[in-house]
Amino acid sequence: MQRALTRRRLLGALGLTGSTALSGCVGGISGRGDGAITAGGVSGPPQRDGPLYQPWDRETVREAVVDGGPGKDGIPSVDDPSFAPASDAELADDEVVFGYAGAEDVKAYTQRVLVWHEIANDTLDGTPVAVTYCPLTGTAMGFERGETTLGVSGRLVNNNLVMYDRATDSRWPQVLATAVDGPLSGDQLREFRLVWTTWGRWREAHPDTLVLTEETGYAKRYGSDPYGNYNPTSGYYGGGSPLFESLDDGWAERQEDAKRVVIAARTADRALAFDKPALRERGLLASDDGAAVAAYDPRLDTGWVYRTDGVDVSLAEPGRVSVDGERFRADDLPLSRVYGFDAMWHAAGGFYPEVEYVA
């Protein structure tokens, strides 16, 4: 109870209250708009093609859902986002953005805006999508949404945003990407990769990018952050315990720093967490069985996860990886890419108690 009131007070002060087989998902947009059809004929978000590892039964997750403070849509999604060219953006180089570079669209979604909205319903490469961000778990994840839109339910589980779709009111914890309540319970969302990086890095890599503006239709204190600061890291982001209880707290036995950033990857039957500071330092990390590796991309300060399929993979030089003797950029290895995303360690460890922590 005390923790819930802490978040409510925090937001209220700023006016918000009211060789295992790996998943086949590589983090791209499918381009298919087929939504799940309920028994009542309502079209919900499209379902992913292959199963995603879920260590919890849905009843356990539902029972762990808590009131996050603001009610349903108390944190309003951005449903008509506007964008500007990079040359018009007045952003510091070290501001956090979540980038998408696709076949047609290249966009950066600013953390300074999404911390007030958590969801932006948009269209990328012709496909309706939701760009989502949870400040309490440090997770930015993209989902295909079909003909509906996603909103903020006002509920949390394992400190993580619980989304709802406006077609069926089914409830979707962001990291699990699985409906745990409602008509679509058990369905799983199609995900696509967003790159957690800084504005300066993203603009240099993608000078033609568009950037989300503050013209959201809402009057918010963009540029301030109710949780702290990423530049440098302070407040909630700077350390300490998560605000709410974890689904499982065994993570603390392996790594005490709850807010330490990992590159999380879920497989068909397990989860991996690559320690991001270690990845920066070493350039390449491998799972214990060698079935998966994470390669560090210094251009964007991110990591890319791949399935090795028994191929010899080693670090050639910073940002370059040797695959069977040939050198490739970290984001372009000739291997099957696995969807990965930045997350605070407590989030990955809480959702996936048997996660392999790779450092």
mmCIF file of C-alpha atoms in Angstrom:
data_model
loop_
_atom_site.group_PDB
_atom_site.id
_atom_site.type_symbol
_atom_site.label_atom_id
_atom_site.label_comp_id
_atom_site.label_asym_id
_atom_site.label_seq_id
_atom_site.Cartn_x
_atom_site.Cartn_y
_atom_site.Cartn_z
ATOM 1 C CA MET A 1 0.000 0.000 0.000
ATOM 2 C CA GLN A 2 2.758 2.420 0.861
ATOM 3 C CA ARG A 3 4.478 1.884 -2.467
ATOM 4 C CA ALA A 4 1.227 2.503 -4.425
ATOM 5 C CA LEU A 5 0.689 5.760 -2.624
ATOM 6 C CA THR A 6 4.239 6.756 -3.434
ATOM 7 C CA ARG A 7 3.607 6.482 -7.176
ATOM 8 C CA ARG A 8 0.212 8.180 -6.865
ATOM 9 C CA ARG A 9 1.793 11.062 -4.968
ATOM 10 C CA LEU A 10 4.653 11.206 -7.451
ATOM 11 C CA LEU A 11 2.326 11.503 -10.436
ATOM 12 C CA GLY A 12 -0.400 13.461 -8.694
ATOM 13 C CA ALA A 13 2.009 16.262 -7.944
ATOM 14 C CA LEU A 14 2.357 16.746 -11.670
ATOM 15 C CA GLY A 15 -1.323 16.418 -12.567
ATOM 16 C CA LEU A 16 -1.551 12.876 -13.833
ATOM 17 C CA THR A 17 -3.825 11.276 -11.291
ATOM 18 C CA GLY A 18 -7.210 11.277 -12.374
ATOM 19 C CA SER A 19 20.507 -25.036 -27.777
ATOM 20 C CA THR A 20 17.202 -24.300 -27.094
ATOM 21 C CA ALA A 21 14.915 -23.301 -29.881
ATOM 22 C CA LEU A 22 14.648 -19.538 -30.025
ATOM 23 C CA SER A 23 11.616 -17.519 -30.949
ATOM 24 C CA GLY A 24 11.189 -16.832 -34.643
ATOM 25 C CA CYS A 25 10.427 -13.154 -34.016
ATOM 26 C CA VAL A 26 13.219 -10.925 -35.288
ATOM 27 C CA GLY A 27 11.736 -7.630 -34.241
ATOM 28 C CA GLY A 28 10.378 -6.383 -37.578
ATOM 29 C CA ILE A 29 6.879 -5.280 -38.533
ATOM 30 C CA SER A 30 5.013 -8.066 -40.314
ATOM 31 C CA GLY A 31 3.078 -5.752 -42.621
ATOM 32 C CA ARG A 32 -0.048 -7.867 -42.157
ATOM 33 C CA GLY A 33 -3.081 -6.085 -40.726
ATOM 34 C CA ASP A 34 -5.075 -9.156 -39.759
ATOM 35 C CA GLY A 35 -6.491 -8.674 -36.295
ATOM 36 C CA ALA A 36 -7.778 -11.347 -33.939
ATOM 37 C CA ILE A 37 -11.564 -11.750 -34.310
ATOM 38 C CA THR A 38 -13.492 -12.427 -31.110
ATOM 39 C CA ALA A 39 -16.645 -14.530 -30.807
ATOM 40 C CA GLY A 40 -18.565 -11.254 -30.962
ATOM 41 C CA GLY A 41 -16.995 -10.333 -34.286
ATOM 42 C CA VAL A 42 -14.761 -7.581 -32.857
ATOM 43 C CA SER A 43 -11.287 -7.207 -34.367
ATOM 44 C CA GLY A 44 -8.535 -6.984 -31.781
ATOM 45 C CA PRO A 45 -4.756 -6.712 -32.168
ATOM 46 C CA PRO A 46 -3.086 -9.242 -34.502
ATOM 47 C CA GLN A 47 -1.630 -12.374 -32.920
ATOM 48 C CA ARG A 48 2.015 -13.357 -33.222
ATOM 49 C CA ASP A 49 2.854 -16.374 -35.386
ATOM 50 C CA GLY A 50 4.783 -18.460 -32.866
ATOM 51 C CA PRO A 51 4.382 -18.940 -29.100
ATOM 52 C CA LEU A 52 6.312 -16.737 -26.707
ATOM 53 C CA TYR A 53 7.666 -18.187 -23.476
ATOM 54 C CA GLN A 54 5.388 -17.558 -20.499
ATOM 55 C CA PRO A 55 6.499 -18.915 -17.118
ATOM 56 C CA TRP A 56 3.307 -17.851 -15.319
ATOM 57 C CA ASP A 57 -0.273 -19.022 -15.583
ATOM 58 C CA ARG A 58 -2.679 -16.196 -16.325
ATOM 59 C CA GLU A 59 -4.520 -16.445 -13.004
ATOM 60 C CA THR A 60 -1.281 -15.823 -11.092
ATOM 61 C CA VAL A 61 -0.523 -12.756 -13.187
ATOM 62 C CA ARG A 62 -4.074 -11.403 -12.812
ATOM 63 C CA GLU A 63 -3.892 -11.762 -9.032
ATOM 64 C CA ALA A 64 -0.606 -9.817 -8.992
ATOM 65 C CA VAL A 65 -2.035 -6.819 -10.882
ATOM 66 C CA VAL A 66 -2.129 -3.677 -8.701
ATOM 67 C CA ASP A 67 -3.505 -0.162 -8.893
ATOM 68 C CA GLY A 68 -0.804 2.031 -10.387
ATOM 69 C CA GLY A 69 -2.275 5.334 -9.213
ATOM 70 C CA PRO A 70 -3.873 7.054 -12.220
ATOM 71 C CA GLY A 71 -7.065 5.343 -13.404
ATOM 72 C CA LYS A 72 -7.849 3.964 -16.842
ATOM 73 C CA ASP A 73 -6.624 6.491 -19.419
ATOM 74 C CA GLY A 74 -5.514 8.732 -16.537
ATOM 75 C CA ILE A 75 -2.240 8.577 -18.435
ATOM 76 C CA PRO A 76 -3.562 9.415 -21.918
ATOM 77 C CA SER A 77 -2.129 7.725 -24.981
ATOM 78 C CA VAL A 78 -1.132 9.879 -27.926
ATOM 79 C CA ASP A 79 -3.544 8.901 -30.687
ATOM 80 C CA ASP A 80 -2.679 11.524 -33.274
ATOM 81 C CA PRO A 81 1.101 11.941 -33.030
ATOM 82 C CA SER A 82 2.845 14.640 -35.024
ATOM 83 C CA PHE A 83 6.431 14.593 -36.252
ATOM 84 C CA ALA A 84 9.041 17.084 -37.390
ATOM 85 C CA PRO A 85 12.298 16.775 -39.349
ATOM 86 C CA ALA A 86 15.479 16.325 -37.340
ATOM 87 C CA SER A 87 16.604 19.808 -38.343
ATOM 88 C CA ASP A 88 13.598 21.318 -36.530
ATOM 89 C CA ALA A 89 14.106 19.394 -33.272
ATOM 90 C CA GLU A 90 15.469 21.290 -30.282
ATOM 91 C CA LEU A 91 16.756 18.309 -28.337
ATOM 92 C CA ALA A 92 20.007 17.781 -26.454
ATOM 93 C CA ASP A 93 22.248 15.113 -27.942
ATOM 94 C CA ASP A 94 22.021 13.016 -24.770
ATOM 95 C CA GLU A 95 18.212 12.926 -24.604
ATOM 96 C CA VAL A 96 16.771 9.410 -24.681
ATOM 97 C CA VAL A 97 14.800 8.426 -27.776
ATOM 98 C CA PHE A 98 13.286 5.170 -28.992
ATOM 99 C CA GLY A 99 14.095 4.740 -32.663
ATOM 100 C CA TYR A 100 12.510 2.813 -35.498
ATOM 101 C CA ALA A 101 14.130 2.472 -38.937
ATOM 102 C CA GLY A 102 11.983 0.530 -41.377
ATOM 103 C CA ALA A 103 11.503 0.092 -45.086
ATOM 104 C CA GLU A 104 9.628 3.392 -45.442
ATOM 105 C CA ASP A 105 9.608 5.175 -42.116
ATOM 106 C CA VAL A 106 12.414 6.344 -39.850
ATOM 107 C CA LYS A 107 11.175 7.904 -36.626
ATOM 108 C CA ALA A 108 12.392 8.775 -33.143
ATOM 109 C CA TYR A 109 9.981 8.794 -30.205
ATOM 110 C CA THR A 110 11.231 10.981 -27.384
ATOM 111 C CA GLN A 111 11.275 9.704 -23.812
ATOM 112 C CA ARG A 112 10.457 13.262 -22.667
ATOM 113 C CA VAL A 113 7.023 12.967 -24.332
ATOM 114 C CA LEU A 114 6.296 9.283 -23.788
ATOM 115 C CA VAL A 115 6.994 9.464 -20.050
ATOM 116 C CA TRP A 116 3.716 11.442 -19.873
ATOM 117 C CA HIS A 117 1.720 9.181 -22.195
ATOM 118 C CA GLU A 118 3.384 5.726 -22.214
ATOM 119 C CA ILE A 119 1.676 4.831 -25.523
ATOM 120 C CA ALA A 120 1.653 6.458 -28.967
ATOM 121 C CA ASN A 121 -0.724 4.910 -31.491
ATOM 122 C CA ASP A 122 0.873 5.459 -34.862
ATOM 123 C CA THR A 123 1.393 3.909 -38.305
ATOM 124 C CA LEU A 124 4.807 2.650 -39.446
ATOM 125 C CA ASP A 125 5.560 1.307 -42.901
ATOM 126 C CA GLY A 126 1.806 1.309 -43.539
ATOM 127 C CA THR A 127 1.004 -0.853 -40.507
ATOM 128 C CA PRO A 128 -0.993 0.403 -37.486
ATOM 129 C CA VAL A 129 1.261 0.128 -34.424
ATOM 130 C CA ALA A 130 1.563 1.161 -30.799
ATOM 131 C CA VAL A 131 4.874 2.507 -29.504
ATOM 132 C CA THR A 132 4.911 1.854 -25.767
ATOM 133 C CA TYR A 133 7.135 2.892 -22.876
ATOM 134 C CA CYS A 134 7.038 1.915 -19.207
ATOM 135 C CA PRO A 135 9.171 4.188 -16.973
ATOM 136 C CA LEU A 136 9.084 1.836 -13.969
ATOM 137 C CA THR A 137 10.665 -1.060 -15.886
ATOM 138 C CA GLY A 138 12.680 0.970 -18.411
ATOM 139 C CA THR A 139 11.124 -0.830 -21.353
ATOM 140 C CA ALA A 140 10.267 0.585 -24.797
ATOM 141 C CA MET A 141 8.483 -1.933 -27.011
ATOM 142 C CA GLY A 142 6.553 -1.757 -30.279
ATOM 143 C CA PHE A 143 3.403 -3.747 -31.079
ATOM 144 C CA GLU A 144 1.134 -4.132 -34.069
ATOM 145 C CA ARG A 145 -2.391 -3.065 -33.074
ATOM 146 C CA GLY A 146 -4.614 -3.866 -36.058
ATOM 147 C CA GLU A 147 -7.738 -1.708 -36.383
ATOM 148 C CA THR A 148 -7.900 -0.868 -32.684
ATOM 149 C CA THR A 149 -5.733 1.325 -30.473
ATOM 150 C CA LEU A 150 -3.982 0.572 -27.197
ATOM 151 C CA GLY A 151 -4.468 2.574 -24.019
ATOM 152 C CA VAL A 152 -3.073 2.730 -20.466
ATOM 153 C CA SER A 153 -5.222 0.706 -18.077
ATOM 154 C CA GLY A 154 -3.877 2.376 -14.941
ATOM 155 C CA ARG A 155 -2.857 -1.040 -13.631
ATOM 156 C CA LEU A 156 0.608 -2.531 -13.186
ATOM 157 C CA VAL A 157 2.039 -5.992 -12.741
ATOM 158 C CA ASN A 158 5.647 -6.618 -11.730
ATOM 159 C CA ASN A 159 5.976 -2.786 -11.930
ATOM 160 C CA ASN A 160 5.171 -3.009 -15.642
ATOM 161 C CA LEU A 161 2.569 -1.157 -17.682
ATOM 162 C CA VAL A 162 -0.660 -3.093 -18.279
ATOM 163 C CA MET A 163 -2.102 -1.969 -21.602
ATOM 164 C CA TYR A 164 -5.638 -2.518 -22.847
ATOM 165 C CA ASP A 165 -7.000 -2.662 -26.366
ATOM 166 C CA ARG A 166 -10.005 -0.465 -27.053
ATOM 167 C CA ALA A 167 -11.766 -3.130 -29.144
ATOM 168 C CA THR A 168 -12.155 -5.799 -26.450
ATOM 169 C CA ASP A 169 -10.753 -4.246 -23.236
ATOM 170 C CA SER A 170 -8.415 -7.220 -22.938
ATOM 171 C CA ARG A 171 -5.431 -6.551 -20.655
ATOM 172 C CA TRP A 172 -1.855 -6.912 -21.937
ATOM 173 C CA PRO A 173 1.195 -6.559 -19.658
ATOM 174 C CA GLN A 174 3.771 -4.885 -21.886
ATOM 175 C CA VAL A 175 6.760 -7.187 -21.284
ATOM 176 C CA LEU A 176 4.721 -10.403 -21.404
ATOM 177 C CA ALA A 177 3.009 -9.208 -24.623
ATOM 178 C CA THR A 178 0.226 -11.603 -23.689
ATOM 179 C CA ALA A 179 -3.405 -10.930 -22.765
ATOM 180 C CA VAL A 180 -3.959 -12.082 -19.181
ATOM 181 C CA ASP A 181 -7.584 -10.940 -18.859
ATOM 182 C CA GLY A 182 -10.501 -10.282 -21.193
ATOM 183 C CA PRO A 183 -11.911 -11.877 -24.389
ATOM 184 C CA LEU A 184 -8.454 -12.269 -25.952
ATOM 185 C CA SER A 185 -6.897 -13.853 -22.854
ATOM 186 C CA GLY A 186 -3.947 -16.009 -23.897
ATOM 187 C CA ASP A 187 -3.374 -14.244 -27.212
ATOM 188 C CA GLN A 188 0.090 -12.795 -27.829
ATOM 189 C CA LEU A 189 0.987 -9.577 -29.607
ATOM 190 C CA ARG A 190 3.252 -9.138 -32.614
ATOM 191 C CA GLU A 191 6.288 -7.165 -31.492
ATOM 192 C CA PHE A 192 8.778 -5.015 -33.319
ATOM 193 C CA ARG A 193 12.083 -3.601 -32.146
ATOM 194 C CA LEU A 194 12.575 -0.065 -30.904
ATOM 195 C CA VAL A 195 16.158 1.033 -30.290
ATOM 196 C CA TRP A 196 16.757 2.713 -26.932
ATOM 197 C CA THR A 197 19.447 5.265 -27.666
ATOM 198 C CA THR A 198 20.190 9.000 -27.536
ATOM 199 C CA TRP A 199 19.030 11.692 -29.894
ATOM 200 C CA GLY A 200 22.588 12.527 -30.987
ATOM 201 C CA ARG A 201 23.420 8.913 -31.848
ATOM 202 C CA TRP A 202 20.103 8.326 -33.648
ATOM 203 C CA ARG A 203 20.303 11.561 -35.667
ATOM 204 C CA GLU A 204 23.866 10.774 -36.770
ATOM 205 C CA ALA A 205 22.898 7.249 -37.852
ATOM 206 C CA HIS A 206 19.627 8.403 -39.451
ATOM 207 C CA PRO A 207 19.854 12.080 -40.475
ATOM 208 C CA ASP A 208 16.581 11.746 -42.399
ATOM 209 C CA THR A 209 14.650 10.742 -39.281
ATOM 210 C CA LEU A 210 11.448 12.360 -38.135
ATOM 211 C CA VAL A 211 11.002 13.022 -34.444
ATOM 212 C CA LEU A 212 7.881 13.018 -32.270
ATOM 213 C CA THR A 213 6.878 16.559 -31.334
ATOM 214 C CA GLU A 214 5.213 17.911 -28.221
ATOM 215 C CA GLU A 215 2.057 18.708 -30.200
ATOM 216 C CA THR A 216 0.068 15.872 -28.636
ATOM 217 C CA GLY A 217 -3.182 17.664 -27.894
ATOM 218 C CA TYR A 218 -2.332 17.664 -24.177
ATOM 219 C CA ALA A 219 -0.768 20.314 -21.938
ATOM 220 C CA LYS A 220 2.058 18.503 -20.169
ATOM 221 C CA ARG A 221 5.340 19.612 -18.660
ATOM 222 C CA TYR A 222 7.416 18.034 -21.408
ATOM 223 C CA GLY A 223 11.072 18.198 -20.564
ATOM 224 C CA SER A 224 10.442 17.419 -16.903
ATOM 225 C CA ASP A 225 10.188 13.834 -15.692
ATOM 226 C CA PRO A 226 8.186 12.823 -12.590
ATOM 227 C CA TYR A 227 10.497 9.856 -12.030
ATOM 228 C CA GLY A 228 13.925 11.490 -12.256
ATOM 229 C CA ASN A 229 16.440 12.042 -14.998
ATOM 230 C CA TYR A 230 18.440 9.969 -17.439
ATOM 231 C CA ASN A 231 21.092 12.633 -18.088
ATOM 232 C CA PRO A 232 22.737 11.928 -15.746
ATOM 233 C CA THR A 233 20.748 9.132 -14.184
ATOM 234 C CA SER A 234 18.950 10.224 -11.022
ATOM 235 C CA GLY A 235 15.754 9.733 -9.055
ATOM 236 C CA TYR A 236 13.940 6.453 -9.639
ATOM 237 C CA TYR A 237 16.211 5.662 -12.575
ATOM 238 C CA GLY A 238 19.331 6.130 -10.486
ATOM 239 C CA GLY A 239 19.004 3.067 -8.259
ATOM 240 C CA GLY A 240 17.156 1.696 -5.265
ATOM 241 C CA SER A 241 14.220 -0.674 -5.142
ATOM 242 C CA PRO A 242 11.317 -0.899 -7.566
ATOM 243 C CA LEU A 243 8.144 0.865 -6.389
ATOM 244 C CA PHE A 244 5.918 -2.230 -6.328
ATOM 245 C CA GLU A 245 6.351 -5.887 -5.491
ATOM 246 C CA SER A 246 7.954 -8.148 -8.077
ATOM 247 C CA LEU A 247 6.208 -11.253 -9.351
ATOM 248 C CA ASP A 248 9.300 -13.082 -8.142
ATOM 249 C CA ASP A 249 12.160 -11.538 -6.157
ATOM 250 C CA GLY A 250 14.792 -14.205 -6.771
ATOM 251 C CA TRP A 251 16.557 -11.816 -9.162
ATOM 252 C CA ALA A 252 18.197 -10.046 -6.206
ATOM 253 C CA GLU A 253 20.227 -13.182 -5.415
ATOM 254 C CA ARG A 254 22.009 -12.952 -8.763
ATOM 255 C CA GLN A 255 22.302 -9.186 -9.167
ATOM 256 C CA GLU A 256 21.378 -6.781 -6.383
ATOM 257 C CA ASP A 257 21.189 -3.689 -8.582
ATOM 258 C CA ALA A 258 17.488 -3.649 -9.461
ATOM 259 C CA LYS A 259 17.826 -0.855 -12.019
ATOM 260 C CA ARG A 260 20.838 -2.272 -13.839
ATOM 261 C CA VAL A 261 20.036 -2.366 -17.547
ATOM 262 C CA VAL A 262 19.948 -5.642 -19.441
ATOM 263 C CA ILE A 263 19.136 -6.552 -23.022
ATOM 264 C CA ALA A 264 16.269 -8.982 -22.478
ATOM 265 C CA ALA A 265 15.375 -11.662 -25.008
ATOM 266 C CA ARG A 266 12.628 -14.241 -24.755
ATOM 267 C CA THR A 267 12.844 -17.585 -26.475
ATOM 268 C CA ALA A 268 10.226 -20.214 -27.113
ATOM 269 C CA ASP A 269 10.961 -21.829 -23.765
ATOM 270 C CA ARG A 270 13.293 -19.590 -21.767
ATOM 271 C CA ALA A 271 14.501 -16.020 -21.273
ATOM 272 C CA LEU A 272 17.939 -14.391 -21.443
ATOM 273 C CA ALA A 273 19.217 -11.155 -19.914
ATOM 274 C CA PHE A 274 22.492 -9.786 -21.274
ATOM 275 C CA ASP A 275 24.080 -7.333 -18.849
ATOM 276 C CA LYS A 276 24.358 -4.085 -20.846
ATOM 277 C CA PRO A 277 27.358 -2.559 -19.018
ATOM 278 C CA ALA A 278 29.251 -5.846 -19.504
ATOM 279 C CA LEU A 279 28.196 -5.924 -23.150
ATOM 280 C CA ARG A 280 29.567 -2.404 -23.654
ATOM 281 C CA GLU A 281 32.873 -3.427 -22.110
ATOM 282 C CA ARG A 282 33.327 -6.800 -23.801
ATOM 283 C CA GLY A 283 31.571 -6.244 -27.126
ATOM 284 C CA LEU A 284 30.102 -9.750 -27.335
ATOM 285 C CA LEU A 285 28.328 -11.957 -24.783
ATOM 286 C CA ALA A 286 27.194 -15.563 -25.253
ATOM 287 C CA SER A 287 24.681 -17.698 -23.384
ATOM 288 C CA ASP A 288 26.057 -20.643 -21.411
ATOM 289 C CA ASP A 289 25.133 -23.119 -24.132
ATOM 290 C CA GLY A 290 26.378 -20.831 -26.908
ATOM 291 C CA ALA A 291 22.984 -20.908 -28.649
ATOM 292 C CA ALA A 292 22.581 -17.136 -28.448
ATOM 293 C CA VAL A 293 24.882 -14.129 -28.505
ATOM 294 C CA ALA A 294 24.465 -10.402 -27.965
ATOM 295 C CA ALA A 295 26.653 -8.071 -30.046
ATOM 296 C CA TYR A 296 27.315 -4.481 -28.957
ATOM 297 C CA ASP A 297 26.610 -1.703 -31.445
ATOM 298 C CA PRO A 298 28.625 1.372 -30.367
ATOM 299 C CA ARG A 299 26.929 3.622 -32.950
ATOM 300 C CA LEU A 300 23.620 3.406 -31.112
ATOM 301 C CA ASP A 301 24.815 2.097 -27.736
ATOM 302 C CA THR A 302 22.584 -0.923 -28.059
ATOM 303 C CA GLY A 303 22.826 -4.692 -28.320
ATOM 304 C CA TRP A 304 21.536 -7.084 -30.975
ATOM 305 C CA VAL A 305 20.689 -10.666 -30.083
ATOM 306 C CA TYR A 306 21.190 -13.553 -32.481
ATOM 307 C CA ARG A 307 20.755 -17.313 -32.649
ATOM 308 C CA THR A 308 24.108 -18.902 -33.464
ATOM 309 C CA ASP A 309 22.920 -22.278 -34.827
ATOM 310 C CA GLY A 310 26.357 -23.717 -34.031
ATOM 311 C CA VAL A 311 28.275 -21.165 -36.105
ATOM 312 C CA ASP A 312 31.605 -19.875 -34.746
ATOM 313 C CA VAL A 313 31.032 -16.306 -33.514
ATOM 314 C CA SER A 314 33.684 -14.073 -31.907
ATOM 315 C CA LEU A 315 34.503 -10.401 -31.435
ATOM 316 C CA ALA A 316 36.758 -9.059 -34.194
ATOM 317 C CA GLU A 317 37.014 -5.440 -33.004
ATOM 318 C CA PRO A 318 34.643 -3.000 -31.276
ATOM 319 C CA GLY A 319 31.395 -3.003 -33.236
ATOM 320 C CA ARG A 320 32.593 -5.779 -35.559
ATOM 321 C CA VAL A 321 31.923 -9.480 -35.094
ATOM 322 C CA SER A 322 33.534 -12.445 -36.800
ATOM 323 C CA VAL A 323 31.122 -15.102 -38.079
ATOM 324 C CA ASP A 324 32.853 -18.152 -39.513
ATOM 325 C CA GLY A 325 35.930 -16.003 -40.138
ATOM 326 C CA GLU A 326 34.177 -13.086 -41.880
ATOM 327 C CA ARG A 327 33.648 -9.701 -40.224
ATOM 328 C CA PHE A 328 30.277 -8.013 -39.963
ATOM 329 C CA ARG A 329 28.765 -4.983 -38.241
ATOM 330 C CA ALA A 330 27.058 -5.798 -34.953
ATOM 331 C CA ASP A 331 23.615 -4.978 -36.362
ATOM 332 C CA ASP A 332 24.109 -6.990 -39.539
ATOM 333 C CA LEU A 333 25.311 -10.478 -38.640
ATOM 334 C CA PRO A 334 24.298 -13.236 -41.096
ATOM 335 C CA LEU A 335 22.448 -15.024 -38.287
ATOM 336 C CA SER A 336 18.824 -15.236 -37.166
ATOM 337 C CA ARG A 337 18.077 -12.169 -35.095
ATOM 338 C CA VAL A 338 16.055 -12.538 -31.892
ATOM 339 C CA TYR A 339 13.883 -9.748 -30.572
ATOM 340 C CA GLY A 340 15.641 -7.963 -27.713
ATOM 341 C CA PHE A 341 14.857 -4.902 -25.656
ATOM 342 C CA ASP A 342 16.373 -2.788 -22.890
ATOM 343 C CA ALA A 343 14.916 -3.464 -19.457
ATOM 344 C CA MET A 344 15.719 -2.883 -15.823
ATOM 345 C CA TRP A 345 17.022 -6.095 -14.297
ATOM 346 C CA HIS A 346 14.207 -6.378 -11.735
ATOM 347 C CA ALA A 347 11.656 -6.439 -14.561
ATOM 348 C CA ALA A 348 13.356 -9.226 -16.501
ATOM 349 C CA GLY A 349 14.097 -11.217 -13.349
ATOM 350 C CA GLY A 350 10.606 -10.730 -11.922
ATOM 351 C CA PHE A 351 8.763 -11.825 -15.039
ATOM 352 C CA TYR A 352 11.166 -14.670 -15.830
ATOM 353 C CA PRO A 353 12.439 -16.281 -12.584
ATOM 354 C CA GLU A 354 14.634 -18.778 -14.455
ATOM 355 C CA VAL A 355 16.136 -16.170 -16.774
ATOM 356 C CA GLU A 356 19.797 -16.738 -17.636
ATOM 357 C CA TYR A 357 21.765 -13.686 -16.558
ATOM 358 C CA VAL A 358 24.676 -13.292 -18.971
ATOM 359 C CA ALA A 359 27.545 -11.028 -17.918
#
